[in-house]
mmCIF file of C-alpha atoms in Angstrom:
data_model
loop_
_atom_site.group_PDB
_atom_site.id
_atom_site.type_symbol
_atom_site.label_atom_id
_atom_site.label_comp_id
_atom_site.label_asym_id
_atom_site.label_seq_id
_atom_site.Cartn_x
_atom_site.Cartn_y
_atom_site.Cartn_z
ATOM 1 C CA UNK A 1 4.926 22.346 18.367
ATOM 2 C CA UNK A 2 3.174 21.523 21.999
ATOM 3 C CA UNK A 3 5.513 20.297 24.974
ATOM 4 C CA UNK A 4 4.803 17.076 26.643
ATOM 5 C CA UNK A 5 4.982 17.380 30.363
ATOM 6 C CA UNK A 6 7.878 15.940 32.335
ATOM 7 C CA UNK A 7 6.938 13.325 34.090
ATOM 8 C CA UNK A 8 8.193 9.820 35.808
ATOM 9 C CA UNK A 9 6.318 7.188 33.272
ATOM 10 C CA UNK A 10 7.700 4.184 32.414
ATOM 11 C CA UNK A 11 6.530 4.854 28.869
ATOM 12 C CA UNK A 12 5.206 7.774 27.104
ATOM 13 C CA UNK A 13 3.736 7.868 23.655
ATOM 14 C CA UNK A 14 2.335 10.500 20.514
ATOM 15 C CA UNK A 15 -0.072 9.457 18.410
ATOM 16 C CA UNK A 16 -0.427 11.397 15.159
ATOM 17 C CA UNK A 17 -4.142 9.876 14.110
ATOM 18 C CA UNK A 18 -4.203 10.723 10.267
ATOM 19 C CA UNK A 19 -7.163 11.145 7.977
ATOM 20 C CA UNK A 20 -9.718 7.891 7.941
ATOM 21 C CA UNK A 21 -7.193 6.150 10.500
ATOM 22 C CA UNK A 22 -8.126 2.707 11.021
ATOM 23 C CA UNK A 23 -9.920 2.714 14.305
ATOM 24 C CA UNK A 24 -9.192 -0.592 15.119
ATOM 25 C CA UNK A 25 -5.479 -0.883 15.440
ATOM 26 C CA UNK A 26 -5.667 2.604 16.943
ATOM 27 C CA UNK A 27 -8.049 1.621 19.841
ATOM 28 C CA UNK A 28 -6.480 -1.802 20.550
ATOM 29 C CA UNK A 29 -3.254 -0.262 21.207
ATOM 30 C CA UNK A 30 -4.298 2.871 23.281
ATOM 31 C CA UNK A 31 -6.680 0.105 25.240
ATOM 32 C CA UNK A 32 -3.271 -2.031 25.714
ATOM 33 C CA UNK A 33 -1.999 1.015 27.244
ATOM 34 C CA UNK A 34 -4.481 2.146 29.242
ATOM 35 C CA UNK A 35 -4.775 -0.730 31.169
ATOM 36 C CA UNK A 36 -1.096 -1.018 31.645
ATOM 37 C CA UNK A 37 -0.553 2.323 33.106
ATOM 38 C CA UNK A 38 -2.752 2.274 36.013
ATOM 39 C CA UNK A 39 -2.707 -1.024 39.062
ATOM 40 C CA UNK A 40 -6.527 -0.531 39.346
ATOM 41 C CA UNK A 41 -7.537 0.004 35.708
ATOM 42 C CA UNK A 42 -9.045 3.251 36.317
ATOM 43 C CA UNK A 43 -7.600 4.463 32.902
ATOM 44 C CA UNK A 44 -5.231 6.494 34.906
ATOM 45 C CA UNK A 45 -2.159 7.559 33.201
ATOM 46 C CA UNK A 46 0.048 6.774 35.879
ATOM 47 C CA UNK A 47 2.624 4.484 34.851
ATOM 48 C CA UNK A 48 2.108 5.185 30.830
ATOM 49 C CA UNK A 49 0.924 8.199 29.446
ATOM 50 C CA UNK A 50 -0.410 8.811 26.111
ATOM 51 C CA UNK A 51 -1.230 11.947 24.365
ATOM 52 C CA UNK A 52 -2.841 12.199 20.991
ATOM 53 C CA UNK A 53 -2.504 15.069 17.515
ATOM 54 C CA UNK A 54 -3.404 15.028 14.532
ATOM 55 C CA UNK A 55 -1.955 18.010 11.576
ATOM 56 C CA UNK A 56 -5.158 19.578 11.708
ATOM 57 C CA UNK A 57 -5.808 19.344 15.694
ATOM 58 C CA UNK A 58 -9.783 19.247 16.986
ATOM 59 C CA UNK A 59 -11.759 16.078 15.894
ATOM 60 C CA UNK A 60 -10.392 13.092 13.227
ATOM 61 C CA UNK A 61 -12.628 10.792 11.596
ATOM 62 C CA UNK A 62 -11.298 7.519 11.425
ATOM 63 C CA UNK A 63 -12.432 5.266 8.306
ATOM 64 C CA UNK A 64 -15.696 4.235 9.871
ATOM 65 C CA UNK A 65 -16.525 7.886 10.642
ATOM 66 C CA UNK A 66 -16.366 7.738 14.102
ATOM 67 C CA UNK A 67 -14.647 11.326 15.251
ATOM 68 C CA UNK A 68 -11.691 11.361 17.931
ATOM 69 C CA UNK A 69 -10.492 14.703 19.372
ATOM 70 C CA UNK A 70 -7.151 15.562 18.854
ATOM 71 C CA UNK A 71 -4.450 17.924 21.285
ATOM 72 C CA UNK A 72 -3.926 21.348 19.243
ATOM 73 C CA UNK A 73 -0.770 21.572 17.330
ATOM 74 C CA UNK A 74 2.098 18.743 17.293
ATOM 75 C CA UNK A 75 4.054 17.749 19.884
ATOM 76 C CA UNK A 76 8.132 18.074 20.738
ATOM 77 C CA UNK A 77 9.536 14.082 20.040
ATOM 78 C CA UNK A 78 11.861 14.685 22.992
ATOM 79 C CA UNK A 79 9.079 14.462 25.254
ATOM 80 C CA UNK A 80 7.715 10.775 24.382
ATOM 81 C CA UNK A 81 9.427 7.146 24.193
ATOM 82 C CA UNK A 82 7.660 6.597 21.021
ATOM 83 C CA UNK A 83 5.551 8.730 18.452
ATOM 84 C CA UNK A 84 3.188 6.338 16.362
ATOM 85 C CA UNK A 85 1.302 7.702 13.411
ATOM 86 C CA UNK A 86 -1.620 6.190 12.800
ATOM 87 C CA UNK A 87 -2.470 5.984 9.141
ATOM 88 C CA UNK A 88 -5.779 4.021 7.527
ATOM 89 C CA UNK A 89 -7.633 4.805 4.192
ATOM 90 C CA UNK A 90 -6.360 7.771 3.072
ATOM 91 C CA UNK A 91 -2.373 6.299 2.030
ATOM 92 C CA UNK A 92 -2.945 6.566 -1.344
ATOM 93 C CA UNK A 93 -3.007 10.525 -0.699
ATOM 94 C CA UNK A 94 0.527 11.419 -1.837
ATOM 95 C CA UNK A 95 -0.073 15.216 -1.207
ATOM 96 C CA UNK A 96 2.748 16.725 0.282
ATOM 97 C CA UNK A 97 2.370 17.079 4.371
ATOM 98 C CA UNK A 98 5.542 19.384 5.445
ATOM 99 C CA UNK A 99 4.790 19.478 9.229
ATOM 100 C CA UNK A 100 4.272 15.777 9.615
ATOM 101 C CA UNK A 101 7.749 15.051 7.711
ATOM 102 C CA UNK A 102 9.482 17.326 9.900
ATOM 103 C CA UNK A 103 7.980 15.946 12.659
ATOM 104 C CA UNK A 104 9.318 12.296 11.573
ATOM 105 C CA UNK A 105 12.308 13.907 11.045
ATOM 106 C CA UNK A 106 12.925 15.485 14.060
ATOM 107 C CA UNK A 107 12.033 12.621 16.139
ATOM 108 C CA UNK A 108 14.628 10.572 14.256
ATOM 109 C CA UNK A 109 17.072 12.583 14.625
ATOM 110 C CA UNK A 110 16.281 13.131 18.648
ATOM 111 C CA UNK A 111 16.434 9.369 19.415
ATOM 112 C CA UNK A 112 12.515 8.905 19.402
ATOM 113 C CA UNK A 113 11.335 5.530 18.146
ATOM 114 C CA UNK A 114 8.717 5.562 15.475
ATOM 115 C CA UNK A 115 5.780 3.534 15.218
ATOM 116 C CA UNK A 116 4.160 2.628 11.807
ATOM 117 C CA UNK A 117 0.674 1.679 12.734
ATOM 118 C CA UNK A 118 -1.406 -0.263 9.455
ATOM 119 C CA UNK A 119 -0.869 2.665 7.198
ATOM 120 C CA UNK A 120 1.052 5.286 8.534
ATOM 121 C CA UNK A 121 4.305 3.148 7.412
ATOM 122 C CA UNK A 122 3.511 4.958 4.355
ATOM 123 C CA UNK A 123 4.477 8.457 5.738
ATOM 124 C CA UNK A 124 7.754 6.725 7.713
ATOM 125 C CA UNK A 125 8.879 6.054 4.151
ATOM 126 C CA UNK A 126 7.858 8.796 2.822
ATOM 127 C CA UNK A 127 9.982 11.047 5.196
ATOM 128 C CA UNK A 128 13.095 8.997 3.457
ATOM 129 C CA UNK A 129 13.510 6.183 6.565
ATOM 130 C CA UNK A 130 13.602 3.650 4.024
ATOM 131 C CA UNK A 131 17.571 2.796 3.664
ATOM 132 C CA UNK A 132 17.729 -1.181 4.738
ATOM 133 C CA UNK A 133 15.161 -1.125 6.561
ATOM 134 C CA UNK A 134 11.891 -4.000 6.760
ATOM 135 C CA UNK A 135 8.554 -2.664 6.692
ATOM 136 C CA UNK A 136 5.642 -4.889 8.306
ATOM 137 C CA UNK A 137 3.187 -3.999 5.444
ATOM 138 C CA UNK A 138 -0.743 -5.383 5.242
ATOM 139 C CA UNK A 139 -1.323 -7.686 2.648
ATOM 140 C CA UNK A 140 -3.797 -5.760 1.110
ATOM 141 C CA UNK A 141 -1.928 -2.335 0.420
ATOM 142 C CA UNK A 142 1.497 -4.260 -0.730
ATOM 143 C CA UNK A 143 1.148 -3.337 -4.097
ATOM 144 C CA UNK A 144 0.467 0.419 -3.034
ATOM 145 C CA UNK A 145 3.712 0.493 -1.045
ATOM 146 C CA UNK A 146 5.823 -1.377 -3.488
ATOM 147 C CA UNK A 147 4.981 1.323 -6.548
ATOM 148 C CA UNK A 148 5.606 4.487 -3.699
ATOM 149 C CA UNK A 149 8.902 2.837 -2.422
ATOM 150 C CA UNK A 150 10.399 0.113 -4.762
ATOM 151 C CA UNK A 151 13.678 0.142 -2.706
ATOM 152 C CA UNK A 152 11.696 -1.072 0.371
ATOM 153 C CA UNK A 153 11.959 -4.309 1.893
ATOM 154 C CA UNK A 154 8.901 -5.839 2.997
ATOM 155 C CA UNK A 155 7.710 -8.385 4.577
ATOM 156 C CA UNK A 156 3.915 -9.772 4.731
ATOM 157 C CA UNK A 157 5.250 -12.753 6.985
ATOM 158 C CA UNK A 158 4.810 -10.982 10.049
ATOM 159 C CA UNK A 159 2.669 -8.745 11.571
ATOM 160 C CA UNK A 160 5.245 -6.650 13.076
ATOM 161 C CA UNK A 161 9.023 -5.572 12.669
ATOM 162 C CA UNK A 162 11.133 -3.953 14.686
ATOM 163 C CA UNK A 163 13.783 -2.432 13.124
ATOM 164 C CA UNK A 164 15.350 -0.809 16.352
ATOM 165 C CA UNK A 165 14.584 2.891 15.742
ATOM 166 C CA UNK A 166 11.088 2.153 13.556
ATOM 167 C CA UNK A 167 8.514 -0.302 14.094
ATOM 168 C CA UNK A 168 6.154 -0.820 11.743
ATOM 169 C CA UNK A 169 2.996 -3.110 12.210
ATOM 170 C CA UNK A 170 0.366 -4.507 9.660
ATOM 171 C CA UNK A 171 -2.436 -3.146 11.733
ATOM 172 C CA UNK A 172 -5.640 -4.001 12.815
ATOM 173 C CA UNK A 173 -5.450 -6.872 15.918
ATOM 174 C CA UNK A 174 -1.600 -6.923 15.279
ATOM 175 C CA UNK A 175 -1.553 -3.179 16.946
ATOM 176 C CA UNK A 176 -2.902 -4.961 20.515
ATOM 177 C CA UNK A 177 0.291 -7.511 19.778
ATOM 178 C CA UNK A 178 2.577 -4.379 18.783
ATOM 179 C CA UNK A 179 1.403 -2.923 22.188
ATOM 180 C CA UNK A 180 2.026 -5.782 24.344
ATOM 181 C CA UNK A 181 5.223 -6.511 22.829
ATOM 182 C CA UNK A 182 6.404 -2.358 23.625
ATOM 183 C CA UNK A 183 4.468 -2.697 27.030
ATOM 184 C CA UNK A 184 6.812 -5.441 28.254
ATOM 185 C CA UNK A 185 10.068 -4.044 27.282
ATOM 186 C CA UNK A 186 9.281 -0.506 28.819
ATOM 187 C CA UNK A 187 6.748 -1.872 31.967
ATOM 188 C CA UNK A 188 7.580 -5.761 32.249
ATOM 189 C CA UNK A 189 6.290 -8.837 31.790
ATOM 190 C CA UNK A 190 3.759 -8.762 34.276
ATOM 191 C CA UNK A 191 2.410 -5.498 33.490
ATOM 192 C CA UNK A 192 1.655 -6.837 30.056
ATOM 193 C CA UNK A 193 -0.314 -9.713 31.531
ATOM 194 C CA UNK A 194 -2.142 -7.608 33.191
ATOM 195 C CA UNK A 195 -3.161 -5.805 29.853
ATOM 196 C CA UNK A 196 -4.209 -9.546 28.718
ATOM 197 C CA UNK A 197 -6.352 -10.796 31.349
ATOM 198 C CA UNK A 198 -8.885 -7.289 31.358
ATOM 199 C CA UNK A 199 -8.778 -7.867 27.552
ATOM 200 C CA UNK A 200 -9.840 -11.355 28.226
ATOM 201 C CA UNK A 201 -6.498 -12.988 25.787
ATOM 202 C CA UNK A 202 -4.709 -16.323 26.446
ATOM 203 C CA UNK A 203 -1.613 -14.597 25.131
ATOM 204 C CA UNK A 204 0.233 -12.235 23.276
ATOM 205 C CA UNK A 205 1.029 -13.299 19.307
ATOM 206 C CA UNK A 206 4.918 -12.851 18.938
ATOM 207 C CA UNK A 207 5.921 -10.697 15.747
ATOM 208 C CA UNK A 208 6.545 -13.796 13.475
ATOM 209 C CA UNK A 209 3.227 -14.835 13.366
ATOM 210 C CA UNK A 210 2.222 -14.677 9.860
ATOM 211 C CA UNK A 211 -0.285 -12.817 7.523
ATOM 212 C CA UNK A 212 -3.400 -14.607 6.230
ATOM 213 C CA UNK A 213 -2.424 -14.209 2.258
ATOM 214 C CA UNK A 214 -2.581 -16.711 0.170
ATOM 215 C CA UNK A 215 -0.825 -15.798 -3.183
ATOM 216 C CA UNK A 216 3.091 -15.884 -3.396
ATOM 217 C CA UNK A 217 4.856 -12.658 -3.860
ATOM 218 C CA UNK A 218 5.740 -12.027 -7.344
ATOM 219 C CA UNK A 219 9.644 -11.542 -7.959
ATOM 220 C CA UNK A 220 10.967 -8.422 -8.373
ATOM 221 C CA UNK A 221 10.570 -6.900 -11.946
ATOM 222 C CA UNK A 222 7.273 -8.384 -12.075
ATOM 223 C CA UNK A 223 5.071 -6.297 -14.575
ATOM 224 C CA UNK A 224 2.620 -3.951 -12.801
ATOM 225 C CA UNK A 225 -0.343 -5.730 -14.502
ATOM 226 C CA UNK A 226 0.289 -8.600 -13.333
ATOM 227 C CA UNK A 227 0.682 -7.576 -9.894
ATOM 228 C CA UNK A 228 -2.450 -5.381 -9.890
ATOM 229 C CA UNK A 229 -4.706 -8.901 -11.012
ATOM 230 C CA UNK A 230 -2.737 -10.901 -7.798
ATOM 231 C CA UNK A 231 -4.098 -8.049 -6.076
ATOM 232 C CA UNK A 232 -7.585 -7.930 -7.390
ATOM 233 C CA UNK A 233 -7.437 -11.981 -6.976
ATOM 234 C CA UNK A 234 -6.603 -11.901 -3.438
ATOM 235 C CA UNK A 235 -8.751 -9.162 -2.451
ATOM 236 C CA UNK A 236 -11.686 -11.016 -4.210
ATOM 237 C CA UNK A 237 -11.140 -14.496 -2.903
ATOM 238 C CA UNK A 238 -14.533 -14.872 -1.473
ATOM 239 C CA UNK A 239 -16.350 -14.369 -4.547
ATOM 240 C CA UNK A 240 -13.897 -15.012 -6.947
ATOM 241 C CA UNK A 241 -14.276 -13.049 -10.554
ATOM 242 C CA UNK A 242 -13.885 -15.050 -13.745
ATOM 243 C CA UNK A 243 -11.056 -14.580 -15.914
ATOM 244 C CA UNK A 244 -12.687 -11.925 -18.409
ATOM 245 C CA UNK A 245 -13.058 -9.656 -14.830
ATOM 246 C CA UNK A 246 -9.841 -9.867 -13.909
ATOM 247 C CA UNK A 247 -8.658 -9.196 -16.750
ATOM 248 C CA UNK A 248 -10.873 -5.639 -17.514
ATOM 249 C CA UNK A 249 -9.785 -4.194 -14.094
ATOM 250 C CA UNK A 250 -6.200 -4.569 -15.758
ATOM 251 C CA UNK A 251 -7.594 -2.601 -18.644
ATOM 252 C CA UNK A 252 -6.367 -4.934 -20.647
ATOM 253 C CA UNK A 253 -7.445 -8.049 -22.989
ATOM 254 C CA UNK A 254 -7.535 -11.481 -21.390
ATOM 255 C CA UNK A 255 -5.081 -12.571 -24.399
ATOM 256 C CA UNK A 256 -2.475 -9.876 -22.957
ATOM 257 C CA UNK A 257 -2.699 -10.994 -19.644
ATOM 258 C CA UNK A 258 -2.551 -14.244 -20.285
ATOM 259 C CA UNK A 259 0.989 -13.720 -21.989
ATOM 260 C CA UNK A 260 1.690 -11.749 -19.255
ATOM 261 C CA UNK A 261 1.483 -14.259 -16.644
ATOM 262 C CA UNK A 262 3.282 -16.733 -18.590
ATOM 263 C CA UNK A 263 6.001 -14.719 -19.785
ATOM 264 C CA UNK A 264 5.989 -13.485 -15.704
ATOM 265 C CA UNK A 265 5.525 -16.441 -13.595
ATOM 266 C CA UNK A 266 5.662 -19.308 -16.043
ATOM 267 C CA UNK A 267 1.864 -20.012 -15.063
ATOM 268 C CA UNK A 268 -1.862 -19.462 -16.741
ATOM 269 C CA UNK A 269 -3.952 -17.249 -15.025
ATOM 270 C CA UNK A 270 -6.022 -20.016 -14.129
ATOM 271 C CA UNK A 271 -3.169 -21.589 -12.707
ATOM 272 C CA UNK A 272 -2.548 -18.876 -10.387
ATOM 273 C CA UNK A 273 -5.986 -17.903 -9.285
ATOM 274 C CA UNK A 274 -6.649 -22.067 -8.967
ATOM 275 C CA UNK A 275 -3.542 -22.276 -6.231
ATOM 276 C CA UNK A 276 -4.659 -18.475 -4.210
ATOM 277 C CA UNK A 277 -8.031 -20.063 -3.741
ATOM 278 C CA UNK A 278 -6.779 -23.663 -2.598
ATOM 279 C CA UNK A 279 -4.460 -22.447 0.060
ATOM 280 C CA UNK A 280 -7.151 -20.376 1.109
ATOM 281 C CA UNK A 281 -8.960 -23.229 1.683
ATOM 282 C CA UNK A 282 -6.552 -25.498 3.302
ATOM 283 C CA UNK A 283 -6.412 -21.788 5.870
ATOM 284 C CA UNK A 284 -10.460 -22.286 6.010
ATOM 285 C CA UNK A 285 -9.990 -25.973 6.713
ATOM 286 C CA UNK A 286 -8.187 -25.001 9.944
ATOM 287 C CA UNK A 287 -10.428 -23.890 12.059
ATOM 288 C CA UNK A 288 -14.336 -22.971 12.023
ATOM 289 C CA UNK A 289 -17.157 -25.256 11.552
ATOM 290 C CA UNK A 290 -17.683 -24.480 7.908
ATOM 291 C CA UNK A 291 -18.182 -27.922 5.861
ATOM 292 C CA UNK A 292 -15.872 -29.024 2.997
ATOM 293 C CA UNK A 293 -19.292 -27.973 0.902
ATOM 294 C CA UNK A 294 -19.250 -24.589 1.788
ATOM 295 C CA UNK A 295 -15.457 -23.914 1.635
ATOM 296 C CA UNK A 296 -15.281 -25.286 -2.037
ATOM 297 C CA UNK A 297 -18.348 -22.960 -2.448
ATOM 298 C CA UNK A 298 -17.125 -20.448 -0.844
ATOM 299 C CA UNK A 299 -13.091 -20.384 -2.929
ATOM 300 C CA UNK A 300 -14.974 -20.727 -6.236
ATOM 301 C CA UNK A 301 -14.903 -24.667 -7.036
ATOM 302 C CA UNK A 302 -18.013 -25.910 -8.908
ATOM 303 C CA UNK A 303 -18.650 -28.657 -6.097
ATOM 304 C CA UNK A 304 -16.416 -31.154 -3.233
ATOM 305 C CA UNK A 305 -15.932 -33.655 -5.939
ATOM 306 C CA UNK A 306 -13.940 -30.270 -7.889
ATOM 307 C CA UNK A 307 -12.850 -29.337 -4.746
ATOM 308 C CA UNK A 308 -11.565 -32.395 -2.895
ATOM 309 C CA UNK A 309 -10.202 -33.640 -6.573
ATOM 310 C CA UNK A 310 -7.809 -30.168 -6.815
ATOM 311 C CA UNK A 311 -6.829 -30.058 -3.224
ATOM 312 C CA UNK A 312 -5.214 -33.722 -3.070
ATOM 313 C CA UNK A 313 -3.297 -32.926 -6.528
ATOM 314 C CA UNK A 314 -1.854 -29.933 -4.824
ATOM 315 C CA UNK A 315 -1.264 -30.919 -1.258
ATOM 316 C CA UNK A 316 -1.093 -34.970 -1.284
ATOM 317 C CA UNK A 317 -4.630 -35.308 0.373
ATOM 318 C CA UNK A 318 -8.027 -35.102 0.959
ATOM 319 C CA UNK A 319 -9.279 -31.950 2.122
ATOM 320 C CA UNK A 320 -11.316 -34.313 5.027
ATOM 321 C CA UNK A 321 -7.855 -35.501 6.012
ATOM 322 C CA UNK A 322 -6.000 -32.854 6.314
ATOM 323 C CA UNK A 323 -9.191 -31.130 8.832
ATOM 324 C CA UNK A 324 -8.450 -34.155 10.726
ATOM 325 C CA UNK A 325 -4.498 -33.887 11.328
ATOM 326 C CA UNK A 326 -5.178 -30.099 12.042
ATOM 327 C CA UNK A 327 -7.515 -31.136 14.993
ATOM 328 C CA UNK A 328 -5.032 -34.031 16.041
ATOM 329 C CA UNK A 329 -3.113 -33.101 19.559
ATOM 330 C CA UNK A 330 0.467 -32.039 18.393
ATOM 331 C CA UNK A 331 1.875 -34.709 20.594
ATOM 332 C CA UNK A 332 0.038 -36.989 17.440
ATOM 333 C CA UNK A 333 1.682 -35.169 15.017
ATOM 334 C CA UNK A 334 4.512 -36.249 13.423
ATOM 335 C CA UNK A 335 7.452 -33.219 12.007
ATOM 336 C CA UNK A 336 6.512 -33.310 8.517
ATOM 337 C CA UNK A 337 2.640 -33.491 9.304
ATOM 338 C CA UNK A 338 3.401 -30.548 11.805
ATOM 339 C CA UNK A 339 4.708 -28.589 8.863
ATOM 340 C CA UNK A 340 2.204 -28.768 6.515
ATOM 341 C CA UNK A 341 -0.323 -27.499 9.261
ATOM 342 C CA UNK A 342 2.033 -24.299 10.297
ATOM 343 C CA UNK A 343 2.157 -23.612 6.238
ATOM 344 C CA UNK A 344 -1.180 -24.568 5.958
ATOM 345 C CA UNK A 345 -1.703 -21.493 8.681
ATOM 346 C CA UNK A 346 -0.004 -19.005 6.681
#
């Protein structure tokens, strides 16, 4: 392993890009970092340095396919505040990776936080720091992480956790947030406003802001088919599949899963897809200028009459009304309104 320089920075950090890394949530935090480490934002690291590996070294593609060079070899823990692995597309690889669990290892056992950036929470957990720990995990691989590491915790109402030694973020935007939040804790307050006004943001998102899901998590015990159609529900929301679909990417009969959901979570299928697709359209309803036409288009109801009909029996009003309380000053806005709105933005 490489030896990071000694140096006076207020914060030091390792990335460890993996293969088909999500480039987003890698370049928003690096960004938040370069601009916090130097007073003129001349990108240099003066205040915060950064260096960046990978296990093979040379050039990483991230999931786009856009190639980042990577320091030879992988770098002594001691030497950072922080080492951050950087996962993406390729967590459903469950081949063995010796040098990268080590290096997890060793920087646990050295002190060194660790930073699980969208999927690289999947090798944290992997190296065994699971214990009581919360993991921040993206709606969209929850399932994935769940069958790897059943006696994981986690969470999908936030977009970070910190769990004092690891830190594991949802990815994506939430890395710039992730950023901010280390950024003021190691550099200050007004370093991290800094960071904000070059990257042109009103303000930094605070860890408890929730995911945009909109299905409830199944209890534990759940069967896995069942699961796997939430999944395939959620991840389909914007063209939503008939029954018969969701049902054949189960690999199973509609019948079967129809028991299963039942027997499961005492609803239809129907029943289960109908409420996913309403919440996310109360979500649509929030902001945007699409028109109660195109949202009950757009979540799979057969007009606004359908629409507007289902969304008062579930949440006590038209879907014109509620638009209107959401764009209401929150002086306006009564408690109970107010909380329908926040759930509404879940």
């Amino acid at each position: 392993m490489g030896t990071a320089p000694e140096s006076s920075f207020e914060l030091r950090i390792a990335f460890i890009l993996q293969n088909k890394f999500t480039l987003a949530a890698f370049s928003g935090f690096i960004d938040a970092l370069r601009l916090a480490a130097d007073d003129a934002a001349k990108s240099r690291q003066i205040r915060v340095g950064w260096d960046v590996y990978s296990l093979t070294g040379g050039q990483v593609a991230a999931s786009c396919g856009v190639a980042v060079a990577t320091m030879p070899g992988l770098p002594d823990p001691k030497g950072y505040d922080y080492v951050a692995i950087c996962g993406g597309n390729s967590y459903a690889d469950d081949t063995p990776a010796p040098a990268l669990m080590q290096l997890i290892k060793l920087a646990h056992t050295q002190g060194v936080g660790l930073l699980g950036i969208c999927t690289g929470s999947f090798a944290l957990a992997r190296a065994g720091l699971v214990d009581e720990r919360r993991y921040c995990i993206h709606w969209n691989v929850m399932e994935a992480f769940k069958s790897r590491f059943p006696r994981a915790q986690i969470s999908l109402d936030r977009i970070f956790i910190d769990e004092g030694d690891v830190i594991t973020c949802a990815g994506s935007t939430a890395a710039i947030d992730l950023a901010l939040y280390i950024i003021v804790r190691h550099c200050g307050s007004e370093r991290a406003r800094q960071v904000m006004r070059h990257m042109m943001m009103t303000s930094m998102r605070p860890a408890s802001v929730p995911q945009a899901h909109f299905f409830q998590l199944p209890p534990d015990g759940t069967d896995t088919r069942v699961r796997k159609a939430l999944h395939f529900m959620e991840q389909q929301l914007d063209q939503p599949p008939n029954n018969l679909a969701i049902a054949r990417y189960c690999s199973i009969s509609l019948r079967q899963l129809e028991r299963l959901f039942r027997a499961n979570l005492n609803q239809t299928l129907g029943q289960a897809f109908r409420s996913m697709r309403l919440n996310y359209g109360r979500y649509l309803l929030l902001g945007g200028s699409l028109s109660v036409m195109e949202i009950a288009h757009i979540t799979g109801f057969a007009d606004t009459a359908h629409f507007s009909r289902e969304f008062r029996k579930a949440f006590g009003e038209t879907p014109s009304a509620f638009r209107a309380l959401s764009r209401r000053p929150s002086a306006e806005i009564g408690s109970e309104e107010r909380g329908a709105v926040r759930e509404a933005a879940i």
